[in-house]
CSV table of C-alpha atoms in Angstrom, one decimal:
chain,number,residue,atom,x,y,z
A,1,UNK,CA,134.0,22.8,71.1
A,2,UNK,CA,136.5,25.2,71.9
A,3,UNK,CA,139.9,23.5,70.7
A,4,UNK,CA,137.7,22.4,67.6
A,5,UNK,CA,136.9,26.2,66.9
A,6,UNK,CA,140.8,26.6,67.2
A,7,UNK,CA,141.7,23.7,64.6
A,8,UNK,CA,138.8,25.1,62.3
A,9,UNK,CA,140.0,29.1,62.4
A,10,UNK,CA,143.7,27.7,62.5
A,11,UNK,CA,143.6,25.6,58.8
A,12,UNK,CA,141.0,27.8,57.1
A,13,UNK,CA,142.5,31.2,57.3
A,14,UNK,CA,146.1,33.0,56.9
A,15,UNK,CA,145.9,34.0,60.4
A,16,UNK,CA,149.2,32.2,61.1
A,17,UNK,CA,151.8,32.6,58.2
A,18,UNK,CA,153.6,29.4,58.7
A,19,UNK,CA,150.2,27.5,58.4
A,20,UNK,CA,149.7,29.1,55.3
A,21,UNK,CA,153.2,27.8,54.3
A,22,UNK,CA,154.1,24.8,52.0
A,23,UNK,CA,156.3,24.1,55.2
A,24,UNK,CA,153.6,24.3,57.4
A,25,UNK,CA,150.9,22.3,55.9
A,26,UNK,CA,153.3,19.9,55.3
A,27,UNK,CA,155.6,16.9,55.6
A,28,UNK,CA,159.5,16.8,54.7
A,29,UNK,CA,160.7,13.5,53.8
A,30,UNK,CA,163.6,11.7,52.6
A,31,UNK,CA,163.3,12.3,48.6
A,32,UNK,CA,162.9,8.3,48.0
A,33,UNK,CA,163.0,8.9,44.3
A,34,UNK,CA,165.8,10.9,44.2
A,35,UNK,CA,168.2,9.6,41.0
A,36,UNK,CA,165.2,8.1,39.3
A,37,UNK,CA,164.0,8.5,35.5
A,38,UNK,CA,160.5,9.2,35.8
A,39,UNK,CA,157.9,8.7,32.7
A,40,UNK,CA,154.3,9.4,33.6
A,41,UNK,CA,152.2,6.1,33.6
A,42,UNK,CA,148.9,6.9,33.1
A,43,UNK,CA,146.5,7.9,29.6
A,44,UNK,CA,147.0,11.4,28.1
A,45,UNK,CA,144.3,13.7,28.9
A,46,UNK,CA,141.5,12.7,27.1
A,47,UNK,CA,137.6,13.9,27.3
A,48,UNK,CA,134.6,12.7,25.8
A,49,UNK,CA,133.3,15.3,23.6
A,50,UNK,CA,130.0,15.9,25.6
A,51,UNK,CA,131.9,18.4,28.2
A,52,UNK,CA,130.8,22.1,27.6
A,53,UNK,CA,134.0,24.6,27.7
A,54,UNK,CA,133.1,25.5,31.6
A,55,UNK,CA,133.3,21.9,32.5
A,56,UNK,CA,136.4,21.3,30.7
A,57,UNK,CA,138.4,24.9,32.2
A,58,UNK,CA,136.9,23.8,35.5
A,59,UNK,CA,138.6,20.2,35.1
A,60,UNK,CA,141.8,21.1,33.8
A,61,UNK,CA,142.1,24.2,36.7
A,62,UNK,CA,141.4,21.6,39.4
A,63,UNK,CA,144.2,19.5,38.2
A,64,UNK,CA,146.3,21.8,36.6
A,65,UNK,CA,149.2,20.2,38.1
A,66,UNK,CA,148.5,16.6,38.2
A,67,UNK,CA,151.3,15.7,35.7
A,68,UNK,CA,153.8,17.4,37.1
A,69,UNK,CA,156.8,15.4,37.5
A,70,UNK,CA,158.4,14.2,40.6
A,71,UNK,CA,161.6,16.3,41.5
A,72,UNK,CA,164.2,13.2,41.7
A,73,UNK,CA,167.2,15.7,42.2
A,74,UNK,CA,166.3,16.8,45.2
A,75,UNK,CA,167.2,15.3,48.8
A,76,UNK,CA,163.9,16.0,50.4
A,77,UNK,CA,160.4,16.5,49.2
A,78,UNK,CA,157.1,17.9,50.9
A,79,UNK,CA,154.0,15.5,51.4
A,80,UNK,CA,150.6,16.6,51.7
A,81,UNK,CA,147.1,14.9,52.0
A,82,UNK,CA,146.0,13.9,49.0
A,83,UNK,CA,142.4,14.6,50.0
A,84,UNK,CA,143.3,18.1,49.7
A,85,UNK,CA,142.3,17.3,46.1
A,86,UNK,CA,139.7,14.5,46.7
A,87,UNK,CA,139.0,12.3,49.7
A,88,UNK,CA,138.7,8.9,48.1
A,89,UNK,CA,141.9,7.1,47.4
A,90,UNK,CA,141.2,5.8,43.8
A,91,UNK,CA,144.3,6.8,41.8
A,92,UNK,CA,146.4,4.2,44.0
A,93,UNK,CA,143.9,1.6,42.6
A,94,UNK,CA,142.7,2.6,39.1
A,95,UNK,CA,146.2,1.8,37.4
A,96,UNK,CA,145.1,-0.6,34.2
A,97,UNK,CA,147.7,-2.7,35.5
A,98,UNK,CA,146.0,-3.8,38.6
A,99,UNK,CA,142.7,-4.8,36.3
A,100,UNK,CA,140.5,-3.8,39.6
A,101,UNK,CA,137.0,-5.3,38.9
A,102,UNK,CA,134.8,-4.2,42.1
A,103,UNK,CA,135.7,-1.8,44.6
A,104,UNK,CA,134.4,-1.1,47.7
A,105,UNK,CA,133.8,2.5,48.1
A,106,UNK,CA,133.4,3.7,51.8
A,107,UNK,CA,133.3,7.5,51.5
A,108,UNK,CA,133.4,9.3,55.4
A,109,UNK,CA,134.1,12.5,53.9
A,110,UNK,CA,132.0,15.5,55.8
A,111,UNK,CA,128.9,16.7,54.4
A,112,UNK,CA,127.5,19.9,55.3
A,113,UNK,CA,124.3,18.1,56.9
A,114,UNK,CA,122.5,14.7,57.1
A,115,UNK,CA,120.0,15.2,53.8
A,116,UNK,CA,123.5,16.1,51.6
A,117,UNK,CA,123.9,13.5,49.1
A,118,UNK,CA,127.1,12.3,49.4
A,119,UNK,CA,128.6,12.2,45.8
A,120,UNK,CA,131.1,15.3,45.5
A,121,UNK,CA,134.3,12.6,46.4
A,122,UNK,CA,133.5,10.4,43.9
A,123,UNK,CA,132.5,12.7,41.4
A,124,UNK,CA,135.9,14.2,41.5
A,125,UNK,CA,137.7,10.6,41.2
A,126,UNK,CA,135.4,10.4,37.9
A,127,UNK,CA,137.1,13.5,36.8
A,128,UNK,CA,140.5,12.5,37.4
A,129,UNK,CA,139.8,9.4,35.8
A,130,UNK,CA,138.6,10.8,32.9
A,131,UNK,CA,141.5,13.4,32.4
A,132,UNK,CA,143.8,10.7,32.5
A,133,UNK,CA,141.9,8.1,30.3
A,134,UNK,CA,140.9,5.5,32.4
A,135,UNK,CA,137.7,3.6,32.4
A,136,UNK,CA,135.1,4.8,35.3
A,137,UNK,CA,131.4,4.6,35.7
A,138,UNK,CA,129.0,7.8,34.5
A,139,UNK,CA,129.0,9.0,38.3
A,140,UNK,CA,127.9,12.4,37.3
A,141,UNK,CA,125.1,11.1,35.1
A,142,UNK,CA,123.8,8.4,38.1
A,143,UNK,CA,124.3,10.5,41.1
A,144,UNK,CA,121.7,12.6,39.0
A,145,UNK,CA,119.2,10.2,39.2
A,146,UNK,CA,119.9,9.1,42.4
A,147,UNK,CA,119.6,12.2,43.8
A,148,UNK,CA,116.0,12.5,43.1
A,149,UNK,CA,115.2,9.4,45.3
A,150,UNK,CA,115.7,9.4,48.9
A,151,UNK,CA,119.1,9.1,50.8
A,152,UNK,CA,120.4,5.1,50.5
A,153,UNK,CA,123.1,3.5,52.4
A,154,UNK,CA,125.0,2.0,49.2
A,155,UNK,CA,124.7,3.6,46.0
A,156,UNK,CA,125.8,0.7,42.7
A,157,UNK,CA,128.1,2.7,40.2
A,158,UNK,CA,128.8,1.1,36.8
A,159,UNK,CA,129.2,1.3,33.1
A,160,UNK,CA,126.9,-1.2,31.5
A,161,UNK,CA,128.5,-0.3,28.2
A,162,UNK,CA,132.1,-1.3,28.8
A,163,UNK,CA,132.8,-4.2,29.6
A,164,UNK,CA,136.1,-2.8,30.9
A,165,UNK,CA,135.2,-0.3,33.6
A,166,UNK,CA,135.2,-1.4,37.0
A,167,UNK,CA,132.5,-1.7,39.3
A,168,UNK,CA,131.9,0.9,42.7
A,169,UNK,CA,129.6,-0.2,45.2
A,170,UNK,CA,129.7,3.2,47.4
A,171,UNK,CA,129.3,3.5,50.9
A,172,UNK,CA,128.3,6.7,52.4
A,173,UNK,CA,128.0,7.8,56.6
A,174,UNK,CA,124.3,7.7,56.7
A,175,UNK,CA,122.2,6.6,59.8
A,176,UNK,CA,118.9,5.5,58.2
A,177,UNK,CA,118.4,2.1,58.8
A,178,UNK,CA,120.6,1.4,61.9
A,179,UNK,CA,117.8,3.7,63.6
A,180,UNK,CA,115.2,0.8,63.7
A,181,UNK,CA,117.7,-2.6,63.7
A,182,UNK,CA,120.5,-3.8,65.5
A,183,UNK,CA,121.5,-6.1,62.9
A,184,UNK,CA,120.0,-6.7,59.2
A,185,UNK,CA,116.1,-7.7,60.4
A,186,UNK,CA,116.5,-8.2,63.7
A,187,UNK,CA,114.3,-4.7,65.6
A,188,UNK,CA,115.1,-2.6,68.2
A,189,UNK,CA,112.9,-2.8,70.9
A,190,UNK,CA,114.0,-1.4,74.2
A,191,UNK,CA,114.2,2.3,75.0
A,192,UNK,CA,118.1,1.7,75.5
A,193,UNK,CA,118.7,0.4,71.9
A,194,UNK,CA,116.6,2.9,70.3
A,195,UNK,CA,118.4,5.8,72.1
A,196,UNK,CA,121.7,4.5,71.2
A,197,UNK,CA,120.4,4.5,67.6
A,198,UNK,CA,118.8,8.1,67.3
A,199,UNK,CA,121.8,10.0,66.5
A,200,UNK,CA,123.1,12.9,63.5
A,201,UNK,CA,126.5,12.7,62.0
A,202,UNK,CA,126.5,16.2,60.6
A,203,UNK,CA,123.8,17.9,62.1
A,204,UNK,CA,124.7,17.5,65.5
A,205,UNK,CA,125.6,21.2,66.9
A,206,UNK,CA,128.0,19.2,68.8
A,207,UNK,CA,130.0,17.7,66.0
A,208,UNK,CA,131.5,14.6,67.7
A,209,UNK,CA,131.9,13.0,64.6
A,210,UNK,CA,134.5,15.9,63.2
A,211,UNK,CA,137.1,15.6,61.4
A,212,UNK,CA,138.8,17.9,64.1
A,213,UNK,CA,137.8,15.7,66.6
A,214,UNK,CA,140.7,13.5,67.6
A,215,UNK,CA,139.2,11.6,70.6
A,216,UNK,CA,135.7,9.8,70.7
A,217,UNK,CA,134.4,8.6,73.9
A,218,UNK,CA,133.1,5.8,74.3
A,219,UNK,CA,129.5,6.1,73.0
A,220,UNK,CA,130.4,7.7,69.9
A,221,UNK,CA,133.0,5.3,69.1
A,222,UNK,CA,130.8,2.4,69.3
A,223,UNK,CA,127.8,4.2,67.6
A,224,UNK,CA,130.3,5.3,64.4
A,225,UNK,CA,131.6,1.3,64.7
A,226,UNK,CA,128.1,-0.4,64.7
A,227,UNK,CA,126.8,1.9,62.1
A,228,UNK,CA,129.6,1.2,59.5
A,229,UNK,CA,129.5,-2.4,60.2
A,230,UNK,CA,125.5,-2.6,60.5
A,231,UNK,CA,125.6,-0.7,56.7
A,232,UNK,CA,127.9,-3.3,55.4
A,233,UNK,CA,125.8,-6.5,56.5
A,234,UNK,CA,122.9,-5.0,55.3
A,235,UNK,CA,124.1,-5.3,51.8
A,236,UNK,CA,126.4,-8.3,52.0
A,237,UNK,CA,123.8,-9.9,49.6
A,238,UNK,CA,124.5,-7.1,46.9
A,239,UNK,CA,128.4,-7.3,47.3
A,240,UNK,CA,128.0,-11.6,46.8
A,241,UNK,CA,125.4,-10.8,43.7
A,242,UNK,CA,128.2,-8.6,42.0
A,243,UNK,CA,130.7,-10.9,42.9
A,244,UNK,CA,129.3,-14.0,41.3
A,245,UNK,CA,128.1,-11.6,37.9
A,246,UNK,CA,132.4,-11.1,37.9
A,247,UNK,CA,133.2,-14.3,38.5
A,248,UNK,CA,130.1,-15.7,35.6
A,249,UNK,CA,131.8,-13.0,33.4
A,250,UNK,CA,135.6,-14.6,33.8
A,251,UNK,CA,133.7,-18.3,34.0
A,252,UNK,CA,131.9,-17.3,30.3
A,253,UNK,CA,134.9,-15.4,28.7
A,254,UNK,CA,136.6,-18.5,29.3
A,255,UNK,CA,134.3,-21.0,27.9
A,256,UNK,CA,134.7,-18.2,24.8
A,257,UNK,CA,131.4,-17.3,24.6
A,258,UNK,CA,131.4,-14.2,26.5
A,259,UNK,CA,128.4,-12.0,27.4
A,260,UNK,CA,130.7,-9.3,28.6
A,261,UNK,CA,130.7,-7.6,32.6
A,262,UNK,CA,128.0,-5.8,32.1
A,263,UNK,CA,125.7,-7.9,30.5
A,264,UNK,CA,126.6,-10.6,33.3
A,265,UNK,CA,126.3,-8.3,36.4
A,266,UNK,CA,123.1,-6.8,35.3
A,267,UNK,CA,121.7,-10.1,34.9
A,268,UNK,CA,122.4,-10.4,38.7
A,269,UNK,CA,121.4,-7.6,39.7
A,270,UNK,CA,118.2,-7.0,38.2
A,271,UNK,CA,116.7,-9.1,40.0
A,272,UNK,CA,116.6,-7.1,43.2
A,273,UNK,CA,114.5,-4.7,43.6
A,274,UNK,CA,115.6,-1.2,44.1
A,275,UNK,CA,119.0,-1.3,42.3
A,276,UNK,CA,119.7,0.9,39.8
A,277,UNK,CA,118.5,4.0,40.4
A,278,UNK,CA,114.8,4.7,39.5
A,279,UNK,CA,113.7,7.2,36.7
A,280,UNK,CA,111.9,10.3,38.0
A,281,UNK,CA,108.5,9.4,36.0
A,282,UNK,CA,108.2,5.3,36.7
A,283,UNK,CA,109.1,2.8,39.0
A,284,UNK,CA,110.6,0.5,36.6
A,285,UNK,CA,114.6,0.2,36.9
A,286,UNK,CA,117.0,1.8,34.8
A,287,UNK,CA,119.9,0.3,32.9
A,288,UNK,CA,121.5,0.9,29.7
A,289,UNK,CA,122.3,-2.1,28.0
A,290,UNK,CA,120.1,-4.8,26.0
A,291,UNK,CA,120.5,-7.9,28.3
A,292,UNK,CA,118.3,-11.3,27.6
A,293,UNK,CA,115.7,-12.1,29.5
A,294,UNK,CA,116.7,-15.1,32.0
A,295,UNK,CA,114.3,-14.8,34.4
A,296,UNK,CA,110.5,-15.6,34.5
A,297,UNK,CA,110.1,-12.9,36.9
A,298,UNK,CA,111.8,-10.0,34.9
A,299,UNK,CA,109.6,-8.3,31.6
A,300,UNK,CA,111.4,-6.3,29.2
A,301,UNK,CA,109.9,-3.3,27.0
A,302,UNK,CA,111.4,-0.4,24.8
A,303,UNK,CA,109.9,3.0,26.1
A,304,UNK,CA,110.0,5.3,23.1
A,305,UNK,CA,112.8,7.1,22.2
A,306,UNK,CA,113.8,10.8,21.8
A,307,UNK,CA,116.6,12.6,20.0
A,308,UNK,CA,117.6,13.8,24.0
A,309,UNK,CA,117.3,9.9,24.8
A,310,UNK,CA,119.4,7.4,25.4
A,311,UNK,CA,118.1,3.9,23.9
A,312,UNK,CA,117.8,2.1,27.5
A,313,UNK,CA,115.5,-0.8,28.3
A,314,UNK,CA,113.3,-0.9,31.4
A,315,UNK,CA,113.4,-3.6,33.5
A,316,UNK,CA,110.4,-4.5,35.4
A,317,UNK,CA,110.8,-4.5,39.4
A,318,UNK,CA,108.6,-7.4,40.4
């Protein structure tokens, strides 16, 4: 506790000038660019016209610098973390060129407890998507509704409007069903196995899951393992459903008759339960596209519609 007290006071005040430094928060390198022509690669700034002025200022002051050339005449150059910005590695990825369909979000950022929903990563990667013009799901707009539901371990991100915009299955450090299973249906039932389970992340006064923490022992190492590895299996059926929607979108677009991602994903997916994020005032599922009916087991009705409305259709959860 007390060296992770140190490492806390050490990066979060001026207490010590050089740490407070460019030099001593971080890395000289070899300039590997040096001599190069540089053109930046990615969209212009570009908004959508629904951001009030706040929003906007607060977007362009949090990447005020983002197109800021490379010096290439230089022989060294100072790296940094790029989670210093945001913790989720999605510029790397989100270049048009790499036509990206599905990522795989898994988001171990630190939260300031347990309940927190875990959504302030990704929401900045949907800013910095936006202000350079690439397609990204409405994260702001779902995390909204998602937030009014209890914590999940996967959260589905998409745009069921553009066919273009990838897809972000998102998971977050939560403990919630590891607590009662050791695998994916399969119960705990001895004293041992449930104690292993009963655990905090971020409320534990202890912190052994810190980022300051460089050294797990062995209990907390296998509890952080089996916990990421128990989420991920217990939603291996909702990675394979969006995987075959992609692959029936490629398979149609082909065959030129194309029903487009999102119609073809959504087709998929509404047919489990518990999806999409449910509205505040019904426990029907939420998307925002017209999709045809191809299931016996899924109704479609219009709910009336507002001027503050979007047209969406409901899809029964049966």
């Amino acid at each position: 506790m007390r060296w992770t007290s140190i490492m806390q006071s050490a990066f979060s005040t001026h207490s010590i000038p050089l740490l407070s430094s460019r030099a001593g928060r971080a890395g000289m390198v070899h300039n590997f660019m040096r001599g190069v022509s540089l053109e930046t690669g990615y969209g212009s700034v570009s908004v959508s016209g629904d951001e009030t002025p706040q929003e906007l200022a607060s977007t362009e002051c949090l990447f005020s610098r983002i197109h800021q050339p490379l010096h290439t005449n230089i022989k060294s150059l100072y790296l940094v973390d790029s989670g210093l910005t945001f913790n989720s590695p999605y510029p790397l990825l989100l270049r048009p060129e790499r036509e990206v369909d599905l990522y795989l979000s898994f988001d171990f950022s630190a939260r300031e407890s347990d309940d927190t929903y875990p959504f302030k990563e990704i929401k900045l990667a949907e800013k910095w998507a936006r202000v350079n013009n690439i397609p990204f799901p409405p994260v702001e707009e779902l995390a909204r509704r998602y937030e009014k539901e209890e914590m999940r371990n996967i959260y589905l991100f998409m745009d069921v409007n553009d066919s273009e915009c990838p897809i972000i299955l998102h998971f977050p450090l939560v403990n919630i069903g590891f607590r009662k299973f050791t695998k994916p249906g399969v119960p705990r039932v001895s004293k041992e196995e449930v104690s292993f389970a009963n655990f905090d992340i971020f409320n534990d006064p202890e912190t052994p899951f810190s980022t300051f923490n460089f050294a797990y022992d062995n209990e907390s190492f296998d509890r952080l393992s089996q916990l990421t590895e128990f989420n991920t299996l217990d939603n291996a059926d909702l990675i394979l459903d969006v995987v075959a929607g992609i692959i029936d979108d490629k398979r149609t677009r082909r065959l030129a008759a194309p029903l487009g991602k999102a119609s073809s994903i959504v087709k998929y997916l509404t047919q489990i339960s518990g999806v999409f994020p449910k509205d505040a005032s019904t426990t029907e599922l939420v998307a925002d596209v017209s999709v045809p009916d191809t299931s016996e087991k899924q109704s479609v009705k219009k709910p009336p519609v507002t001027d503050d409305e979007y047209d969406d259709v409901w899809f029964d959860a049966k």
